XYZ file of C-alpha atoms in Angstrom:
507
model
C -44.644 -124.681 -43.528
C -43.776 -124.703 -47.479
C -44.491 -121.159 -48.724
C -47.613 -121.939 -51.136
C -47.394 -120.261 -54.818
C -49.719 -117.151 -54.982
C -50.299 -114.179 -57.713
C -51.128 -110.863 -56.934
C -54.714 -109.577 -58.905
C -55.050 -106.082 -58.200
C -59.019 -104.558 -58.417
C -58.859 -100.809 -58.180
C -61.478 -98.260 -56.289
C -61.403 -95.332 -55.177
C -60.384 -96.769 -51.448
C -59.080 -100.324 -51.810
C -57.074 -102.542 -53.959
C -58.304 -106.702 -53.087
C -55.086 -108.511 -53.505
C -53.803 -112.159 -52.794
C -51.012 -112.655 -51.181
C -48.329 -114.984 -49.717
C -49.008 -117.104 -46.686
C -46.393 -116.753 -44.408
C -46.366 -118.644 -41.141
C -45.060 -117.796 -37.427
C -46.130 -118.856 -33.831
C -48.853 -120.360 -35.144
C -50.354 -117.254 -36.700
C -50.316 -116.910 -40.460
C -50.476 -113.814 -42.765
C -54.001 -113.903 -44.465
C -53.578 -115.180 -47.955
C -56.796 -112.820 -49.347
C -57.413 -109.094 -48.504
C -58.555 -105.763 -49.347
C -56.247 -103.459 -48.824
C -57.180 -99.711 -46.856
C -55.394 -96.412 -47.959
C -55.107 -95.718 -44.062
C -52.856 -96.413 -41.271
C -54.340 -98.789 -38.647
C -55.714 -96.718 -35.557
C -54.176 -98.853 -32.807
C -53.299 -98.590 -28.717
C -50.809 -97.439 -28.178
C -50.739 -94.804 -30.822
C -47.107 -96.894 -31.870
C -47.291 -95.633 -35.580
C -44.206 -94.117 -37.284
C -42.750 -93.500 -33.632
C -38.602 -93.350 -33.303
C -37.626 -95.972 -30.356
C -34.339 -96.761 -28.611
C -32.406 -99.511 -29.665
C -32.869 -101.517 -26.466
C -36.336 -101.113 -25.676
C -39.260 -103.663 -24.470
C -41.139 -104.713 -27.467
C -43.785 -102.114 -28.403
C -46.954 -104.317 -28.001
C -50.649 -103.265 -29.244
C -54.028 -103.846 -30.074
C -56.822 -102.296 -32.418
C -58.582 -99.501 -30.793
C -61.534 -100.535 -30.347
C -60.697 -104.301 -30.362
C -61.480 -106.128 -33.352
C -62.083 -109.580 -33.780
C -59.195 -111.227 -35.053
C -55.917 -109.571 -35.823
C -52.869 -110.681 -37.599
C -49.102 -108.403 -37.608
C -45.875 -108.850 -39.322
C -43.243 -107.108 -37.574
C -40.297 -107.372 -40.460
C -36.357 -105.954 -41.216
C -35.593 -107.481 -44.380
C -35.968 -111.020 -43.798
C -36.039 -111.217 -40.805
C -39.392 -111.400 -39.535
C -42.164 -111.645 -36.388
C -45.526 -112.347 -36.875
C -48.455 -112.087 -34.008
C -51.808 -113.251 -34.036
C -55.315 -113.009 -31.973
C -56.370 -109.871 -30.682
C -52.896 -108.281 -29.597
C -49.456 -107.624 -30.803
C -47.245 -108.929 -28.243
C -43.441 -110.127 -29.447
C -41.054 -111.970 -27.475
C -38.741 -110.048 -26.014
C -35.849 -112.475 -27.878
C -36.903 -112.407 -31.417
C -37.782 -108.337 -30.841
C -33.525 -107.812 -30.020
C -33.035 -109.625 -32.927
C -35.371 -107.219 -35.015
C -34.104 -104.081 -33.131
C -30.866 -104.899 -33.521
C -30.882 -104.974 -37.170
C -32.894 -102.261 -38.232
C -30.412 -100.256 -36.162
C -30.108 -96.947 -37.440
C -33.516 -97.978 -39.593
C -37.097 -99.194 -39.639
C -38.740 -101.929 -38.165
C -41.802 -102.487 -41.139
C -45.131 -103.089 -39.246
C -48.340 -104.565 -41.285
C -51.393 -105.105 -39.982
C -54.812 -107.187 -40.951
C -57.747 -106.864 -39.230
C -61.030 -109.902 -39.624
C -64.510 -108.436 -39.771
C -66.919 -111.368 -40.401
C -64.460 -113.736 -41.984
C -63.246 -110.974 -44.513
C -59.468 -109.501 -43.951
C -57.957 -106.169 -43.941
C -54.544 -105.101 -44.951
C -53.740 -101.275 -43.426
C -51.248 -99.193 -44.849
C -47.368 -100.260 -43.230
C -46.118 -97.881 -40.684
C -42.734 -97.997 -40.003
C -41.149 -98.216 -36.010
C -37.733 -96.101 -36.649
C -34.917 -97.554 -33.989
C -32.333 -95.264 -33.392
C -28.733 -96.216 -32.301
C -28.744 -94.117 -29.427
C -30.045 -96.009 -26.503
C -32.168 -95.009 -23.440
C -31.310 -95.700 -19.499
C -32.301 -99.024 -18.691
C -34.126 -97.901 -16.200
C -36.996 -95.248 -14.756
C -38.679 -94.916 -11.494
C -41.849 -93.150 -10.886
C -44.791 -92.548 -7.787
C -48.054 -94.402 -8.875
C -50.980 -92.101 -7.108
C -54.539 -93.286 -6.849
C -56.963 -90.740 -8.510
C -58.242 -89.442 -5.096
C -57.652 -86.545 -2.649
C -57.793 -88.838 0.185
C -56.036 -92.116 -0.403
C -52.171 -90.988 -0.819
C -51.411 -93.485 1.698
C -51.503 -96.000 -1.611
C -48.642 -94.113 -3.060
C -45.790 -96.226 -4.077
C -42.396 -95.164 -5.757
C -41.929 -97.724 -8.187
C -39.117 -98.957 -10.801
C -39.369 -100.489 -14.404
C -36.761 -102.166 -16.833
C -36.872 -100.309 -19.672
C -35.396 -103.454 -21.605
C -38.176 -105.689 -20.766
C -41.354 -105.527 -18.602
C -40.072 -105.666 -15.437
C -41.461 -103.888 -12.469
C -40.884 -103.538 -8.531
C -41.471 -101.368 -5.679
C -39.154 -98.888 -4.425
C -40.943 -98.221 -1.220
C -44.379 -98.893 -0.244
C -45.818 -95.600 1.729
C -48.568 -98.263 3.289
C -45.607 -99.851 5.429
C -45.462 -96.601 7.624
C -49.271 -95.733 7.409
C -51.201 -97.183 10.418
C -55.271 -96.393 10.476
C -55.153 -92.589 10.685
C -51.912 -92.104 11.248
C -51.350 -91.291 7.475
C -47.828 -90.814 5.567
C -47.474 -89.427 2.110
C -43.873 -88.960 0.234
C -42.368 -86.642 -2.163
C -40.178 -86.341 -4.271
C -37.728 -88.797 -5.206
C -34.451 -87.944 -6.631
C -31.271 -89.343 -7.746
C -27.348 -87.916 -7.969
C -26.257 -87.630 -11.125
C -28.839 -90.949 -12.234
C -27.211 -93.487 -9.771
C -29.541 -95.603 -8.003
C -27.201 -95.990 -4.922
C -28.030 -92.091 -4.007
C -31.574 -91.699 -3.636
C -33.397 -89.614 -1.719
C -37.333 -88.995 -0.830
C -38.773 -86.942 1.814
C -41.880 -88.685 3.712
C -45.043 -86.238 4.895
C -46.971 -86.361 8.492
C -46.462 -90.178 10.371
C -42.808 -91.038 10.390
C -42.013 -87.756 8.534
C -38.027 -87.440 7.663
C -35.622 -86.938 4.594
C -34.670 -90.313 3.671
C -31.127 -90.538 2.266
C -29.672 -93.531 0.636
C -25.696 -93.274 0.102
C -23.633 -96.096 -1.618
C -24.938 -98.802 0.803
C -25.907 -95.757 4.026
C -29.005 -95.233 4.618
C -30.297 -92.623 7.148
C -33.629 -90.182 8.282
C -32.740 -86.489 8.789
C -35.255 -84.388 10.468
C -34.744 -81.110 8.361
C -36.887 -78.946 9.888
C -35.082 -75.953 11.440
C -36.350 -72.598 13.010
C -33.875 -70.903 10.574
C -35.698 -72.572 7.572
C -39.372 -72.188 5.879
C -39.748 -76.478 5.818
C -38.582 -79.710 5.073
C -37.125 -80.098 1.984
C -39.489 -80.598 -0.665
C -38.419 -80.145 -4.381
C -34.640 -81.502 -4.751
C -31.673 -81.240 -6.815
C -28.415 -83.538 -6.100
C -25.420 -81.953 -7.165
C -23.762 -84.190 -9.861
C -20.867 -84.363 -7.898
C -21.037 -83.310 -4.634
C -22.999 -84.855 -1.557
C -25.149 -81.611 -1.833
C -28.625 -81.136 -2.109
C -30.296 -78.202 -2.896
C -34.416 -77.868 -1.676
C -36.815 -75.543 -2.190
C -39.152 -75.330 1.141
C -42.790 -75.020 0.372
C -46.103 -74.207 2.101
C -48.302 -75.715 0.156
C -51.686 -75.330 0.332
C -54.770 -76.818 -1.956
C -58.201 -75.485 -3.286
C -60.822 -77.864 -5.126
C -62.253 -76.125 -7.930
C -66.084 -76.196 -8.534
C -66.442 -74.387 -12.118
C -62.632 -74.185 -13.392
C -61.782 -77.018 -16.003
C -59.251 -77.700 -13.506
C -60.595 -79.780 -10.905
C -57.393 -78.647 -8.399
C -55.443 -76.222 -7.611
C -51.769 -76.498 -5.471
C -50.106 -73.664 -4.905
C -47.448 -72.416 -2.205
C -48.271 -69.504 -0.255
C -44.669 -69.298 0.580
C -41.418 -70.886 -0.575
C -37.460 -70.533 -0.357
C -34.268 -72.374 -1.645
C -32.118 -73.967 0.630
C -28.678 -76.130 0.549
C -28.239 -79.774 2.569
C -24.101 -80.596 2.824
C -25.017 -84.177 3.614
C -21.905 -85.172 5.064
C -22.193 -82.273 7.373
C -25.743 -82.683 8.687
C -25.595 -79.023 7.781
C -28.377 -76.859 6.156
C -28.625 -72.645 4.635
C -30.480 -70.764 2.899
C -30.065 -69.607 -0.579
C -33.220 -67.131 -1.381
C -35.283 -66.724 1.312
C -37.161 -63.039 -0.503
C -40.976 -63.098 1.923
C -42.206 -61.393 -1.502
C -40.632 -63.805 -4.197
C -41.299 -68.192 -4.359
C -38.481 -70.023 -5.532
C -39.186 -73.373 -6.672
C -37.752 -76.467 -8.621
C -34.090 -75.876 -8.501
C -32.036 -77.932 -10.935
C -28.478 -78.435 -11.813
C -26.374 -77.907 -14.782
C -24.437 -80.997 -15.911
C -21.213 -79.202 -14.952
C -22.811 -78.295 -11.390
C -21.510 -74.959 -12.046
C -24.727 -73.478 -12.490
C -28.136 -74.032 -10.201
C -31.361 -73.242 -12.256
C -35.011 -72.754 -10.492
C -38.257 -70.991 -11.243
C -39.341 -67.911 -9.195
C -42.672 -65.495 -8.804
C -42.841 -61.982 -7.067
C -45.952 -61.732 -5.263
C -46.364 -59.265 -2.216
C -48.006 -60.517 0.390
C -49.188 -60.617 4.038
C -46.695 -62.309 6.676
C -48.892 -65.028 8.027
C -48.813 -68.325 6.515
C -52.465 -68.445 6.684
C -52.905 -64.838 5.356
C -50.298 -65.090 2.382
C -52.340 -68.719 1.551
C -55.810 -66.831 1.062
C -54.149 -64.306 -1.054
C -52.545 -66.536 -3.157
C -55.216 -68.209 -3.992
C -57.492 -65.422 -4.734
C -55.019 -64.025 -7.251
C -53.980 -66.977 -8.608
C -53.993 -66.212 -12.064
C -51.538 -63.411 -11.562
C -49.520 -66.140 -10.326
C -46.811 -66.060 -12.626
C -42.853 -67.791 -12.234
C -40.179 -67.052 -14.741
C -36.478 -69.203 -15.167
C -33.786 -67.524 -12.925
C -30.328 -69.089 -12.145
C -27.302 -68.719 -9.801
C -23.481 -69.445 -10.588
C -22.059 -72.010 -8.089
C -18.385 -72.556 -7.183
C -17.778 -76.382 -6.172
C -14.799 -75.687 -4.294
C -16.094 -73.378 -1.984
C -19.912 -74.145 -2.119
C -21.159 -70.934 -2.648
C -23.560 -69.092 -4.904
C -23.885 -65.928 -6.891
C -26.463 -63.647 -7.518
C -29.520 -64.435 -9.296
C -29.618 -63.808 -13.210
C -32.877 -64.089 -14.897
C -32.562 -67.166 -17.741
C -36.279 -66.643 -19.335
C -39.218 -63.970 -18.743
C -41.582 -66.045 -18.983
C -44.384 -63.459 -16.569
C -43.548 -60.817 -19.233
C -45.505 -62.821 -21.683
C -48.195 -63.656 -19.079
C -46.788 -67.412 -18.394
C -45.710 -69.342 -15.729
C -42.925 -71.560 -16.701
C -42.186 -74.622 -13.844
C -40.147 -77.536 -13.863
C -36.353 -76.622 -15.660
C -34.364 -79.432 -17.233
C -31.045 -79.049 -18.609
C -29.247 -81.919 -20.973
C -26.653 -83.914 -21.061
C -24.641 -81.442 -22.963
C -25.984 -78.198 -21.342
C -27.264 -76.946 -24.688
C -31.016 -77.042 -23.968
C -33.285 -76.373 -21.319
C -36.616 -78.240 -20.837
C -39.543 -76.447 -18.870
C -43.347 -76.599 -18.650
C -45.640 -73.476 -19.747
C -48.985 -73.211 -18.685
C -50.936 -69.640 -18.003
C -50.231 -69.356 -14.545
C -49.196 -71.095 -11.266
C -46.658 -73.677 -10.125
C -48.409 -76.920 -10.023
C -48.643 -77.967 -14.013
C -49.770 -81.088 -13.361
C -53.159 -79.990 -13.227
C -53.519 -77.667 -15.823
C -55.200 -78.695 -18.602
C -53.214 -75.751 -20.848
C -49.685 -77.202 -19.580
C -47.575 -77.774 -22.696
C -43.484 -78.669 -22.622
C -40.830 -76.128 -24.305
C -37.760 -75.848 -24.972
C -35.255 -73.268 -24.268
C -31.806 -73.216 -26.302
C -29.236 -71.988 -23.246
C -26.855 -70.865 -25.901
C -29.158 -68.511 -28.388
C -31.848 -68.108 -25.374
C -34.543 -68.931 -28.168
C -37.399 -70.772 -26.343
C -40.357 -72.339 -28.202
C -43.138 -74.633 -27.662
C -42.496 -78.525 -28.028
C -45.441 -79.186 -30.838
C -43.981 -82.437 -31.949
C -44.159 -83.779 -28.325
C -47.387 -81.762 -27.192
C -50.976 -82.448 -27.187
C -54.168 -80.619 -26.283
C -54.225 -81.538 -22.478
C -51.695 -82.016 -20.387
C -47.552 -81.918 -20.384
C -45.565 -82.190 -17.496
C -42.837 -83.726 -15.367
C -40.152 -84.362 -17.478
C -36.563 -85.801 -17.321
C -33.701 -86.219 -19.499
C -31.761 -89.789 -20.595
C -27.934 -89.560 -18.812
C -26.869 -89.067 -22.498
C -29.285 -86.102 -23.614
C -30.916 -88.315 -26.342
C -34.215 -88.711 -24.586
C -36.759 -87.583 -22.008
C -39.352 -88.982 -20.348
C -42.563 -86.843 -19.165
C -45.991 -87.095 -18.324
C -49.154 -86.501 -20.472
C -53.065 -87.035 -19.408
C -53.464 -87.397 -23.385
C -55.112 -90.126 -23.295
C -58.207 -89.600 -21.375
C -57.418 -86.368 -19.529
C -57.584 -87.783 -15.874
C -54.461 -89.966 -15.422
C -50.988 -88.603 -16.161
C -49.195 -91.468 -17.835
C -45.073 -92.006 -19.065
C -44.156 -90.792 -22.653
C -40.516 -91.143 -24.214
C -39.246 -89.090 -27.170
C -35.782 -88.777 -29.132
C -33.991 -85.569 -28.760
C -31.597 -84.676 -32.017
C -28.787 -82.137 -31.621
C -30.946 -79.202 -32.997
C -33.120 -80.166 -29.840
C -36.242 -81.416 -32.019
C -38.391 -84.416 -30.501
C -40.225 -86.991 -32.416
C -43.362 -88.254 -32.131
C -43.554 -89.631 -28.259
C -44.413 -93.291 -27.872
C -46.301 -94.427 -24.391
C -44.347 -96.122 -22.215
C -45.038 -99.826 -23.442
C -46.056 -102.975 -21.335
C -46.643 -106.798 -22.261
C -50.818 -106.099 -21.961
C -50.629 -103.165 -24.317
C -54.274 -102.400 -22.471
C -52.509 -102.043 -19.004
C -52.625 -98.506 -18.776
C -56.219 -97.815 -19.687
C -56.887 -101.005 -17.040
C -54.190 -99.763 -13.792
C -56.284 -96.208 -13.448
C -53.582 -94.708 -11.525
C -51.724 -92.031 -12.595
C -47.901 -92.215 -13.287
C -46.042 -88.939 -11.546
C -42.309 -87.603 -11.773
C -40.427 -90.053 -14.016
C -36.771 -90.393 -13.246
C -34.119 -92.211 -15.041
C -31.607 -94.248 -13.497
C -28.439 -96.383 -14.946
C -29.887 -99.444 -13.013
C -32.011 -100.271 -10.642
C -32.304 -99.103 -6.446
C -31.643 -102.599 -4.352
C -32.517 -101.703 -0.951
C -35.565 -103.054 0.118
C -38.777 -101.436 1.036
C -38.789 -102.972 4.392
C -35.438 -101.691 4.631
C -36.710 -97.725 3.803
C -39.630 -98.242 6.210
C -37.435 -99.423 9.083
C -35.265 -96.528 9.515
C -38.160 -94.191 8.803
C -39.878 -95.558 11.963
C -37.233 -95.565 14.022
C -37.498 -91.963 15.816
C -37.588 -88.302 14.009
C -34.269 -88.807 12.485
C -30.961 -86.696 13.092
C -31.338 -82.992 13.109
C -30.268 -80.718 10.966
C -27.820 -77.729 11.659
C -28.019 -74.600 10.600
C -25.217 -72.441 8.953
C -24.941 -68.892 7.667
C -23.443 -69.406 3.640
């Protein structure tokens, strides 16, 4: 279509300027040709305004907030151009690498016009800033059901971080039969390679799962030398090594807190897997201190994890009743242990960041790419962050040991699970920002000064999907590509027998 000859008449107020414009045609959809123009940026889900995206990310589709009835959006980059009608944003995946691609190191401009009984809106541009560095094409997560009672539903799940693409990992409902239930933890990757996974699966069919360039096998880790199972893993980034912690974890439903949960251990310990070996040791096994979340430096020189002194009784039972009676005194702090690859053994344990000396808890250590800056979660006390309301993400700089609070990535609820991009750039974490029940993916740029940007939500073709799925999102992982073994194929070898035992060594 010929663009038609216009002229711009501009009628101050206070709020809006009525202006005609060009009509400009795409897909069908044109750009109104009358308007008043609004002072104010459109309010829009997902919140997409002014956010800093990879280069090779899925198109950020969106929709007014609340819906509106007709709605009109010019994605541009000079002249190069998408325009969208009805009442979402949705580009092709094509013509949005040809827009990405060329604001590069830019700004993708974003205009959008909103009908209200046949008269047109123009809101103030916002601007979509791609940066040059790009993300992991991939990121796996566990979708849980908002109930106590159904985590036989849970599924580890990956998504294309290019384009929409989803599939399942495994399916826990192919081991779950009637009351025989199954629930899995964790799952983990070496050094972001999809061809080393591992998960550990809970009650029916319980094992460690290992998947090893093309090997897949159960082990049944539970020892008399060792507290548990392993629960909470870190893969060396080199070696077929696998550090736990053990948990006994125990949960209390909260009738007056603004909590609704609370999981806590009422014991835990760090061990170390050599998975060639079969063999298994302890690391910190202290009755009066719980040692959880171990991570690794990039190097693998250094092991990083999150500890709480807490004297209590010797019975499971006993220590779990204490726990959670003085729960908010509950407090873990950053510790870490030098490791020597070569002969697999630890130091002693330094503490990184005091975090119960300022009446914190700090859970969940990250390190990136470069080993400059360490990611953890705050909240006032306990382990589990997830469900605490007051959980916010920080930032520790390894090098000065300044920490502070992540305000440009935090909101009033919760801030949790986190993970970095392969190349430090980005991380990944989970937020119940949105509506405060279901924890759902956020990605934010890292600079070298280890400031984030505004996070963007995690988008999807139906930029509505999230509000719609009502399942919550939990521990996102990045991967360089996606896990090929099928689900079937997990469920098989977890249901055939308890799974080679473990063998325990004195480090």
């Amino acid at each position: 279509m010929k663009f038609l000859s216009s002229y711009i008449s501009c009628l101050a107020t206070a709020c809006s300027i009525t202006v005609i414009a060009f009509m400009l045609t795409a897909c069908g959809h044109s750009v109104p040709s009358q308007y008043t123009q609004s002072n104010s940026y459109p309010k829009i889900y997902p919140d997409y305004v002014n956010v800093t995206v990879p280069v090779n990310i899925a198109p950020l589709s969106f929709q007014m907030d609340p819906k509106n009835e007709e709605m009109v959006v010019r994605y541009s980059v000079g002249d190069e151009e998408i325009i969208c009608g009805g009442d979402q944003a949705c580009p092709a995946i094509r013509k949005w690498r040809q827009l990405t691609d060329k604001a590069k190191g830019g700004a993708i401009q974003v205009e959008v016009y909103t009908s209200h009984e046949g008269q047109w809106t123009r809101f103030k541009p916002f601007q979509i800033f791609v940066s040059p560095d790009s993300i992991d094409p991939y990121i796996s997560y566990r979708i849980i059901p908002p109930s106590f009672v159904a985590y036989e539903e849970l599924t580890i799940r990956q998504r294309c971080l290019e384009d929409y693409n989803e599939s399942v990992i495994y399916d826990n409902m192919l081991c779950s039969e009637e009351m025989k239930g199954q629930c899995i933890n964790c799952h983990h990757y070496q050094n972001y390679n999809p061809n080393r996974l591992q998960f550990h699966a809970r009650q029916y069919h319980g094992g460690t799962l290992i998947a090893y360039d093309g090997k897949l096998k159960k082990v049944n880790m539970r020892n008399d030398s060792i507290l548990s199972a392993g629960v909470y893993p870190a893969w060396h980034p080199t070696l077929n090594f696998i550090v736990y912690s053990t948990n006994n974890t125990f949960q209390g439903f909260l009738t007056i807190d603004k909590n609704k949960i609370e999981v806590y251990d009422a014991a835990s310990d760090l061990i170390a897997y050599d998975v060639e070996r079969n063999e298994v040791t302890n690391i910190e096994n202290d009755k009066d201190e719980m040692e959880v979340f171990p991570c690794w430096a990039p190097d693998g020189k250094t092991l990083y994890y999150c500890s709480a002194h807490l004297e209590l009784p010797d019975t499971i039972k006993d220590r779990g009743y204490e726990v959670l009676k003085r729960m908010n005194m509950v407090k873990y702090s950053i510790y870490k242990k030098d490791f020597d690859p070569q002969t697999k053994r630890f130091g002693p344990r330094q503490l990184v960041y005091d975090a119960a000396s300022m009446n914190m808890s700090a859970t969940l250590p990250r390190v990136s790419a470069n080993g400059r800056y360490l990611m953890f979660t705050m909240g006032e006390h306990g382990v589990f962050h997830i469900w605490h309301h007051d959980a916010d993400l920080w930032m520790l700089d390894l090098q000065t040991g300044e920490a502070r609070a992540m305000n440009e990535l935090n909101s009033p609820d919760t801030e949790s699970y986190h993970s970095w991009s392969s190349n430090g750039k980005w991380v990944v974490f989970s937020s119940r920002r949105d509506d405060g029940n279901y924890t759902r993916p956020y990605i934010a740029h890292i600079d070298a000064n280890g400031k984030g940007t505004k996070p963007f939500e995690l988008p999807s073709k139906n930029p509505d999907y999230h509000r719609q799925f009502l399942k919550s999102y939990n521990i996102p992982e990045f991967m360089n590509g996606p896990v090929t073994i099928k689900p079937q194929s997990f469920a098989d070898v977890l249901k055939n027998g308890d799974g080679e035992a473990v063998k325990y060594f004195t480090n």
